[in-house]
Short mmCIF file of C-alpha atoms in Angstrom, two decimals:
data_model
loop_
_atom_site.label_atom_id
_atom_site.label_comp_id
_atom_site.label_asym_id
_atom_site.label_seq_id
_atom_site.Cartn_x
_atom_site.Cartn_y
_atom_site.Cartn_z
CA UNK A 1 -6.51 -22.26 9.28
CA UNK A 2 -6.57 -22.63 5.72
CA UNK A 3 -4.39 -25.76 4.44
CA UNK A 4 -1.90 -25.46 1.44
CA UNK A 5 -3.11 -27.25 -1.36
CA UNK A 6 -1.20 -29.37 -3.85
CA UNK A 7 1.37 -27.38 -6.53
CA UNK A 8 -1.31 -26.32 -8.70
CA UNK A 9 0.75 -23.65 -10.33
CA UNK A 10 3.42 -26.51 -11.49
CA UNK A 11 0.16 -28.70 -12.97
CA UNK A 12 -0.80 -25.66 -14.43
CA UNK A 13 2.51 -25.35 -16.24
CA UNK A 14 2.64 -28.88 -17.43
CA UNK A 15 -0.96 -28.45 -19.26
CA UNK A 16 0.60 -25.72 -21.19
CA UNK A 17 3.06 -27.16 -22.28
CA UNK A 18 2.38 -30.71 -22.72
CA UNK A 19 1.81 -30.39 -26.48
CA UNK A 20 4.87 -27.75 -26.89
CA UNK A 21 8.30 -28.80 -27.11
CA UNK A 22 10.71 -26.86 -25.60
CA UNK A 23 12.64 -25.35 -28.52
CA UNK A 24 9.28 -23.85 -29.40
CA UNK A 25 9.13 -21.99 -26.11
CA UNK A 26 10.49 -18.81 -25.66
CA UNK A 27 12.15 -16.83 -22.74
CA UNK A 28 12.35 -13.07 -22.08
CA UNK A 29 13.40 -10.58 -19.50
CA UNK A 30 11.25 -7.84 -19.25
CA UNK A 31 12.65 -5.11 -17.52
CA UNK A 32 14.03 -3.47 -15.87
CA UNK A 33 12.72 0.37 -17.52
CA UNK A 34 9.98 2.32 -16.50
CA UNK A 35 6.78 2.36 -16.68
CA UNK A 36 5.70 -0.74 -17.33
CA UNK A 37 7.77 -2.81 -15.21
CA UNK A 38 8.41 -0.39 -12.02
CA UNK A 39 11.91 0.89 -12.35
CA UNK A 40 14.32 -1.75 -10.71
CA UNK A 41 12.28 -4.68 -10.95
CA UNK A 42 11.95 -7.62 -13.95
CA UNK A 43 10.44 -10.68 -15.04
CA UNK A 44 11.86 -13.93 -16.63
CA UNK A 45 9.16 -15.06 -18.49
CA UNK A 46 8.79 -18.19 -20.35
CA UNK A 47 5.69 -18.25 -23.65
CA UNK A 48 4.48 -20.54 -25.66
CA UNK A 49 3.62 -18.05 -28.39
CA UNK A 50 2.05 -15.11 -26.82
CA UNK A 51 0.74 -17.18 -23.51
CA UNK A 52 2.63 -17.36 -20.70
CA UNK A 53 3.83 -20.76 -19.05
CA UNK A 54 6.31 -19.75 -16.47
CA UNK A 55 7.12 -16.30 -15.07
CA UNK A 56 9.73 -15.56 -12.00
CA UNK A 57 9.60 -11.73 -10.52
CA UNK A 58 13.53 -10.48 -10.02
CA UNK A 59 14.14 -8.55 -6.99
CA UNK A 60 17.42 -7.15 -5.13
CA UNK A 61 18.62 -4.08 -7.64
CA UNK A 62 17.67 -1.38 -5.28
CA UNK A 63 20.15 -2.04 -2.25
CA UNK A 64 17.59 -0.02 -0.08
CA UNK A 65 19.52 -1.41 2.97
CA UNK A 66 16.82 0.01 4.90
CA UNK A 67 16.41 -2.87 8.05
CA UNK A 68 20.46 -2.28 8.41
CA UNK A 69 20.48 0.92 8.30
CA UNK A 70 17.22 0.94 11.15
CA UNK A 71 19.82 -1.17 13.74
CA UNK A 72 22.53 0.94 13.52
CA UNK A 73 20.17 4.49 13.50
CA UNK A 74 18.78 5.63 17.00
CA UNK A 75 15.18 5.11 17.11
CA UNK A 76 13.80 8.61 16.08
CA UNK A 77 16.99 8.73 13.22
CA UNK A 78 14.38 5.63 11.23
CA UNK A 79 11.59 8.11 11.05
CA UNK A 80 12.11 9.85 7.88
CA UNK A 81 13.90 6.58 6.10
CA UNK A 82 10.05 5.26 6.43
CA UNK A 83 8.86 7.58 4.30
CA UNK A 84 11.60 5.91 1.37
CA UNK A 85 10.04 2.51 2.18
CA UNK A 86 6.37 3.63 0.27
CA UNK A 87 7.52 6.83 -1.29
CA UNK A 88 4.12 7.54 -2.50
CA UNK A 89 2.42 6.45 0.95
CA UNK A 90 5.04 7.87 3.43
CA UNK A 91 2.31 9.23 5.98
CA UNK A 92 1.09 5.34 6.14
CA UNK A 93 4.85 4.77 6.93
CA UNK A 94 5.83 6.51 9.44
CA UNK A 95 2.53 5.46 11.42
CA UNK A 96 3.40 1.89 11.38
CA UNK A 97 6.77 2.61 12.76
CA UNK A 98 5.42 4.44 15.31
CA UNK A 99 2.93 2.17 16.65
CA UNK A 100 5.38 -0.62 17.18
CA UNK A 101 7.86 2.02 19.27
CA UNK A 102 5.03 2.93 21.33
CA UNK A 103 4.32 -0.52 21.97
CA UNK A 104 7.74 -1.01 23.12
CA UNK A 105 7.94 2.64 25.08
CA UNK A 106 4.51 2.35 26.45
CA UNK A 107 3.37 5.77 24.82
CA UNK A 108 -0.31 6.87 24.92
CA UNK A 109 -0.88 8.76 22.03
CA UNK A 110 -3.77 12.39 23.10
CA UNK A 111 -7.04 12.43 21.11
CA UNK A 112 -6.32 15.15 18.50
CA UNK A 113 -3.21 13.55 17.61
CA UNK A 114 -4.83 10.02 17.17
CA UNK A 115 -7.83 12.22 14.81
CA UNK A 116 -5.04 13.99 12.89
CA UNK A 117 -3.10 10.57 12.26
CA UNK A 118 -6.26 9.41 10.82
CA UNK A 119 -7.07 12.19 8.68
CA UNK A 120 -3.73 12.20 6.84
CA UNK A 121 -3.80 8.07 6.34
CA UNK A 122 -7.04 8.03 4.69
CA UNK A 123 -5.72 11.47 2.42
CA UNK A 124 -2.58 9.31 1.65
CA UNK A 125 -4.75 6.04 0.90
CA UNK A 126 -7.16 8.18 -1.93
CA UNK A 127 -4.14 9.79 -3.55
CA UNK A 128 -2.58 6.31 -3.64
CA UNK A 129 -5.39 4.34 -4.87
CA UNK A 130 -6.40 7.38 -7.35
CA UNK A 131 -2.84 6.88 -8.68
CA UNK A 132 -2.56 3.06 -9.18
CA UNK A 133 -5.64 3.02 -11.38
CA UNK A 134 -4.32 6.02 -13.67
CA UNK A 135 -0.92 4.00 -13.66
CA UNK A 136 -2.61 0.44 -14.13
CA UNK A 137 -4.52 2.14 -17.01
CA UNK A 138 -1.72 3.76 -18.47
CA UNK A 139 0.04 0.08 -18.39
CA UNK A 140 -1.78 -0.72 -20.77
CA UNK A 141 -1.64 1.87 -23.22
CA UNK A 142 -3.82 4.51 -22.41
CA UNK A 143 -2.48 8.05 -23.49
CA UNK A 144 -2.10 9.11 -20.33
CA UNK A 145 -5.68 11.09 -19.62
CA UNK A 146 -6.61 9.01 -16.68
CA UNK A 147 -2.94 9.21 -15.04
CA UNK A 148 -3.61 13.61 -15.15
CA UNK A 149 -6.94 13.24 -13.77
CA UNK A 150 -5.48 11.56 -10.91
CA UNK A 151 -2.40 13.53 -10.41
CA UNK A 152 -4.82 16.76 -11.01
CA UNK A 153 -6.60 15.32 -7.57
CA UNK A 154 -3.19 13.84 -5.79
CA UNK A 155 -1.84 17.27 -5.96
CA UNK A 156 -4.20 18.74 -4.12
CA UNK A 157 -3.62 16.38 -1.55
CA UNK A 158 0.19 16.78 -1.99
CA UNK A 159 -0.59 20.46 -1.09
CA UNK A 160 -2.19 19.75 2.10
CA UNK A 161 1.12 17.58 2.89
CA UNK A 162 3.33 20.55 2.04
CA UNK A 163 1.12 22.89 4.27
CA UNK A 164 1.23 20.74 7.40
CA UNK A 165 4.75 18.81 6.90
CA UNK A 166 7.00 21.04 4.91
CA UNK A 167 7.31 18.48 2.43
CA UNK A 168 5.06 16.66 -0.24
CA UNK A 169 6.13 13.31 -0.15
CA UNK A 170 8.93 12.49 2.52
CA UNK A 171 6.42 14.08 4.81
CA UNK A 172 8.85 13.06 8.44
CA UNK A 173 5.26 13.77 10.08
CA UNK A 174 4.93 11.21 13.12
CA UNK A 175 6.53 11.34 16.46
CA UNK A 176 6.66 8.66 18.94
CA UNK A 177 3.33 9.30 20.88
CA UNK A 178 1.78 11.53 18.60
CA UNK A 179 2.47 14.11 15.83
CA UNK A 180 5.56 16.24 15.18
CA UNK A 181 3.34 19.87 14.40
CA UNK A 182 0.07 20.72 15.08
CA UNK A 183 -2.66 22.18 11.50
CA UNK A 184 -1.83 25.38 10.79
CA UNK A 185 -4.47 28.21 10.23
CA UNK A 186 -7.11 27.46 7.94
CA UNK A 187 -5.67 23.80 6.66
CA UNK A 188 -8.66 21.87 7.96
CA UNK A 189 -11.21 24.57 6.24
CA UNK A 190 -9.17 23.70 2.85
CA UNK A 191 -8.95 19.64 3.68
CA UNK A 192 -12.57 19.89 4.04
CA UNK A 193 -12.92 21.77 0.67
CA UNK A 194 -10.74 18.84 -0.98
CA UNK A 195 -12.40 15.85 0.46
CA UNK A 196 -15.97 17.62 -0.66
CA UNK A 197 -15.05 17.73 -4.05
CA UNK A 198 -13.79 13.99 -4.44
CA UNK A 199 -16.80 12.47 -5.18
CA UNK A 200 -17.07 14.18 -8.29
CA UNK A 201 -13.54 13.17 -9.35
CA UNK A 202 -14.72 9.55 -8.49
CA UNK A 203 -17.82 9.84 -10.57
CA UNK A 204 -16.16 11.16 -13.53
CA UNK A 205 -13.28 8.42 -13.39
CA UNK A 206 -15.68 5.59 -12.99
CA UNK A 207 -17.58 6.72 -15.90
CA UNK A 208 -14.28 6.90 -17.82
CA UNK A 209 -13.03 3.74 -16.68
CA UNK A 210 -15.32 1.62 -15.18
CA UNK A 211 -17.76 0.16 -17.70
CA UNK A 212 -15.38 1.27 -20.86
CA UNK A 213 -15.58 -2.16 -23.02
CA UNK A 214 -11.67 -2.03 -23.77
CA UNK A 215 -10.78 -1.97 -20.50
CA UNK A 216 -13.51 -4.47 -18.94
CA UNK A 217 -11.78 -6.56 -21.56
CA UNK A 218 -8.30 -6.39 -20.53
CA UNK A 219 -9.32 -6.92 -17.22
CA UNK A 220 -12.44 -9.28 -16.51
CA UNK A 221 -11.21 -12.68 -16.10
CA UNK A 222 -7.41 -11.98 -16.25
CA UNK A 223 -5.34 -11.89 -13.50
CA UNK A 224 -7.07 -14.05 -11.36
CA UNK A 225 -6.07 -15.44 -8.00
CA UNK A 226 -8.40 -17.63 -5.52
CA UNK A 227 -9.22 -16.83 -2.05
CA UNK A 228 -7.07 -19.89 -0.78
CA UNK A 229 -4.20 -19.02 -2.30
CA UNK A 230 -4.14 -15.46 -1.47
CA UNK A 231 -4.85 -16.33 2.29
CA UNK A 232 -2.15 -18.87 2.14
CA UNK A 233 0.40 -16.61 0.24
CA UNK A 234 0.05 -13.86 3.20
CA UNK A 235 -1.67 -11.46 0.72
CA UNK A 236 -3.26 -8.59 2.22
CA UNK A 237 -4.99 -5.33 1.26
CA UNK A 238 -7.31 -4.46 -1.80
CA UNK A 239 -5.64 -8.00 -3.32
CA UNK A 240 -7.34 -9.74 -0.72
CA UNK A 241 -10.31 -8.21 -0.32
CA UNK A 242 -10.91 -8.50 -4.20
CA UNK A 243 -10.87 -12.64 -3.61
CA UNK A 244 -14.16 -11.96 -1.17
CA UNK A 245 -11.90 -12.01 1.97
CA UNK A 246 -13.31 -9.76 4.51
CA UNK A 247 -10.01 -8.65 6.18
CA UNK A 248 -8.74 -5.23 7.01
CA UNK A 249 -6.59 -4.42 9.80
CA UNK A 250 -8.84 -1.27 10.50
CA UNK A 251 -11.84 -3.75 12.02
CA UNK A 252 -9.67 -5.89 13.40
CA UNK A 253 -7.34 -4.26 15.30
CA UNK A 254 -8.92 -0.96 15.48
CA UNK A 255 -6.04 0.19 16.09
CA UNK A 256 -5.64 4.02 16.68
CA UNK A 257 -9.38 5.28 17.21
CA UNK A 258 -11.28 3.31 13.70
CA UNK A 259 -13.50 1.91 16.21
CA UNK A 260 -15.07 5.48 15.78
CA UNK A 261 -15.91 5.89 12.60
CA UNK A 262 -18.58 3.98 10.45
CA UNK A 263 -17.62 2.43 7.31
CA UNK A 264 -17.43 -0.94 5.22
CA UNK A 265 -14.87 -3.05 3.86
CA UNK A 266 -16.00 -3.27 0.05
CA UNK A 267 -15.41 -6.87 -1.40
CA UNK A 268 -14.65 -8.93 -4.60
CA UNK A 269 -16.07 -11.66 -6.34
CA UNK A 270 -13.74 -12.61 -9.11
CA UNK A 271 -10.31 -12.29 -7.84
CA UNK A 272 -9.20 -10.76 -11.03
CA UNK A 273 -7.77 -7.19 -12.31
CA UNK A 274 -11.57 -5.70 -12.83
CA UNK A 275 -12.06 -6.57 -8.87
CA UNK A 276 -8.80 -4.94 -7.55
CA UNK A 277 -9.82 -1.73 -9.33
CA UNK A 278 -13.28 -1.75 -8.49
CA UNK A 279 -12.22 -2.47 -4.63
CA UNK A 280 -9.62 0.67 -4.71
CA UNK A 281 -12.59 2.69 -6.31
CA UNK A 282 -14.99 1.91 -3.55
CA UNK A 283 -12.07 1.87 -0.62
CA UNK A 284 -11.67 5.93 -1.38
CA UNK A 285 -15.22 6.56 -1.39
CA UNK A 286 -15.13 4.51 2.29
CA UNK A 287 -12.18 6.99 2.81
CA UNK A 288 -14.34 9.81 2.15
CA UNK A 289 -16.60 9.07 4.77
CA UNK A 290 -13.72 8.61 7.47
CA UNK A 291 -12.54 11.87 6.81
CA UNK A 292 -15.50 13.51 6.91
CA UNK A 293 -16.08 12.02 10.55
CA UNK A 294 -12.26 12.66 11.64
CA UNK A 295 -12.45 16.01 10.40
CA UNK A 296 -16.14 16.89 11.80
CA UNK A 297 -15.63 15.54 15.38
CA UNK A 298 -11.47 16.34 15.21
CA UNK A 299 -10.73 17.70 18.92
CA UNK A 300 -8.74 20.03 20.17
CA UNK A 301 -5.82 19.60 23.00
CA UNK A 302 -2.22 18.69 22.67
CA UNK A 303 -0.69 16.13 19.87
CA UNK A 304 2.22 14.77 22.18
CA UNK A 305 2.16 12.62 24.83
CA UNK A 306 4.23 14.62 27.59
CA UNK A 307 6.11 11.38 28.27
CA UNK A 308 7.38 11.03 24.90
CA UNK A 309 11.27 11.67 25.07
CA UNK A 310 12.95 13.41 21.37
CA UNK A 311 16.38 12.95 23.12
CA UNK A 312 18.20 10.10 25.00
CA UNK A 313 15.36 7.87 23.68
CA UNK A 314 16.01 4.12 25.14
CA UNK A 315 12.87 2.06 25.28
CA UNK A 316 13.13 -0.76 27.93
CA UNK A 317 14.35 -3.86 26.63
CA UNK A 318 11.25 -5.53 25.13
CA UNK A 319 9.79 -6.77 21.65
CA UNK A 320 6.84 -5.57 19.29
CA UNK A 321 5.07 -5.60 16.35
CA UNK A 322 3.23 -2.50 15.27
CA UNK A 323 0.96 -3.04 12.07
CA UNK A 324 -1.71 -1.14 10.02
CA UNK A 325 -3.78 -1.20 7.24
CA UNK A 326 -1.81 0.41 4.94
CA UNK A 327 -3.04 1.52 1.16
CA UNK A 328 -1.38 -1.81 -0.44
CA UNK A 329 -2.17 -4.17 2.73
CA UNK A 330 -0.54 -5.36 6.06
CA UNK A 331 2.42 -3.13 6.75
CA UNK A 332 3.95 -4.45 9.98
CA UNK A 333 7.26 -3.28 11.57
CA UNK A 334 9.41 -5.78 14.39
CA UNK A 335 11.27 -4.41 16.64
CA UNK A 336 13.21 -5.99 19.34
CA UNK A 337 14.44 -3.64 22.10
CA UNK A 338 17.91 -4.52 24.31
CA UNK A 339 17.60 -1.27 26.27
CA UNK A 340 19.84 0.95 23.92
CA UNK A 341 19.73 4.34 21.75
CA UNK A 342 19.31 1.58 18.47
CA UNK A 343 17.07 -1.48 18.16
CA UNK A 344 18.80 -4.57 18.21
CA UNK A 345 16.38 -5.87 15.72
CA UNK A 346 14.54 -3.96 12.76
CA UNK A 347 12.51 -5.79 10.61
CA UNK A 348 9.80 -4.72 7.71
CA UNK A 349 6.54 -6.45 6.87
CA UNK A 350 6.14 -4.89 3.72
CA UNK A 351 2.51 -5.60 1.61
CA UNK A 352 4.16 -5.24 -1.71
CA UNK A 353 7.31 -7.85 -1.66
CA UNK A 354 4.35 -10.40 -0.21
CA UNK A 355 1.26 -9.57 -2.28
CA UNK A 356 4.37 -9.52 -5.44
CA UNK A 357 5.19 -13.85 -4.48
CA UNK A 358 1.85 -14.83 -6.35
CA UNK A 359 2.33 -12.68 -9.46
CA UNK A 360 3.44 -16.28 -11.20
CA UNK A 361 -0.01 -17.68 -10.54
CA UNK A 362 -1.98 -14.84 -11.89
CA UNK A 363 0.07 -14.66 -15.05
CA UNK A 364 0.50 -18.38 -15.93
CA UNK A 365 -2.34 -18.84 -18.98
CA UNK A 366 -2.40 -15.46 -19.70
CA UNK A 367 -0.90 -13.33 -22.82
CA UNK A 368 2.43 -11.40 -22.57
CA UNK A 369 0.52 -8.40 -22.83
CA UNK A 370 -1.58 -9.27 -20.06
CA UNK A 371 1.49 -9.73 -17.79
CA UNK A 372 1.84 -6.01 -17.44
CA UNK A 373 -1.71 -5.28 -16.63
CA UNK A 374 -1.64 -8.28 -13.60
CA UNK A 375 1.56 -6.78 -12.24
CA UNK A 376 0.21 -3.02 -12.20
CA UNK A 377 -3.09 -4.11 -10.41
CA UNK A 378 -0.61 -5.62 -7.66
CA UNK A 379 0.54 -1.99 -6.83
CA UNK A 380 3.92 -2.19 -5.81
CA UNK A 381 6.81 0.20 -4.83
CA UNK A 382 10.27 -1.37 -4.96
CA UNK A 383 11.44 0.80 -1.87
CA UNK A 384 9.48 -1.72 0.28
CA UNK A 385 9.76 -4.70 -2.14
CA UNK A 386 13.55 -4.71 -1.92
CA UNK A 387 14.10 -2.94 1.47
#
């Protein structure tokens, strides 16, 4: 285990301003507004001139409610209020939840249905990590060209949601042991027709992004946040793996059937906003190469477990945590069980209110402007920061 090391964030602060007095520093609240700072969400920051010495994220004007409103709902009733945790990631969601029920319930979830979970997490992690980058981009003040070239491919994917849930984004799609509908005609010969073509799209926005000198210099160097205290902080996902921490819940839980499938966990060096881009950009081209295995070997046979109960559902009296790798990191869900139609306990692990507790650290040292490039390379969604 990895031991906490002394308040370097509070040293850091006192080297800034040890030669500033502090009428010459200045506080602001950015936020809340949209786009820069996420909707219901600010900062209290504190510069000396343009640099910032002190910086507090400000949570808790959302009233999402939703761990309240998960005790006093039956079981199957918390379904579709996962999808308003991640809005953009709702697939991700509502597998999470599920896996912790079925822990609790003892529910074996058939083959296809295990495949077809797959398939639609890794669709929902590339339209989610094609988004953040046009969003982080557009942050900081792009016109908005590589936001459209990612919505042009997140559509697509949104259309393949549509097709098989009903809906685009509150997709309502998992059941406890397995999947609510099975593909309809001809969706896997069009899925297959989408994932083909998203190489190209990655090609063309890593030539547009990736080595453009404005953006390497926004981004190289800035933002940066050290193995230790990412591992320490409980940060997870592409902000972990972008410190050189080689952790995804994928290889090592293997939960589900990603045993199966061969593919790597791409890495960081540097810690800063250049890594956590260039880790999303080479986690969908890992995704690629899941799909392409889910989808080639996808079997057929039922997508329920015919002990799985829609009505009168009352798991036995029990506890469990059920988490994944979801597109931002660790998404966990508690649950205790006392034998009734509710839980007695609901509880959220969500990967953006934790990887959000070190945005301080990255920021302190940095310019103003700077600030809203760190906090869009976090990738957060305030559904599951203030649940």
């Amino acid at each position: 285990m990895i031991k906490d090391t002394p308040a370097a964030n509070d040293e850091r602060t006192r080297e800034l301003t040890s030669e500033t007095s502090e009428s010459q520093l200045l506080e602001v609240s950015m936020g809340p507004h949209h786009p820069s700072t996420h909707g219901v969400f600010r900062m209290d920051v504190v510069l000396d001139g343009e640099r910032v010495v002190k910086l507090k994220p400000v949570v808790g004007y959302l009233h999402r409610n939703h761990e309240k409103i998960g005790e006093g709902n039956s079981y199957l009733a918390s379904m579709p209020y996962t999808d308003r945790l991640d809005y953009i990631c709702s697939l991700t969601n509502n597998w999470a939840y599920a896996l912790s029920v079925e822990k609790l319930a003892g529910l074996e979830v058939p083959e296809r249905a295990q495949y077809l979970r797959v398939i639609t997490a890794e669709l929902t992690r590339l339209q989610n990590h094609a988004g953040v980058i046009g969003f982080l981009v557009q942050d900081m003040g792009a016109s908005g060209t590589p936001l459209m070239y990612a919505f042009r491919e997140r559509e697509k994917i949104l259309d393949l949601f549509e097709e098989l849930t009903g809906s685009r984004m509150m997709c309502n799609y998992m059941r406890f042991g397995g999947c609510r509908v099975d593909l309809p005609a001809g969706w896997l010969e069009r899925a297959k027709k989408i994932v083909a073509g998203f190489p190209a799209f990655l090609d063309e926005y890593e030539a547009l992004l990736g080595s453009n000198e404005i953006l390497m210099a926004r981004t190289q160097g800035v933002g940066v946040i050290t193995a230790l205290l990412a591992v320490n902080a409980g940060v997870t996902g592409p902000m972990l793996r972008a410190t050189g921490v080689n952790y995804d819940i994928r290889k090592v839980d293997k939960y589900g059937i990603y045993d199966r499938f061969e593919f790597r966990v791409p890495l960081g060096e540097h810690g800063d906003v250049y890594d956590r881009y260039m880790v999303r950009i080479l986690e969908m081209r890992e995704s690629l190469k899941i799909l392409e295995q889910a989808m080639r070997d996808l079997p057929a046979g039922p997508i329920m477990d015919p002990k799985s109960k829609i009505r009168g559902f009352r798991p036995k009296a029990g506890e469990a945590y059920g988490r994944i790798e979801a597109p931002k990191g660790e998404l966990g869900f508690y649950l205790i069980s006392d034998g009734s139609p509710n839980p007695y306990r609901y509880r959220v692990r969500p990967p953006s209110f934790i990887n959000l507790t070190v945005l301080e650290d990255m920021c302190i040292g940095n310019y103003i402007a700077d600030a809203v490039a760190i906090l869009g390379s976090v990738d957060i969604v305030l559904g599951e920061v203030d649940r």
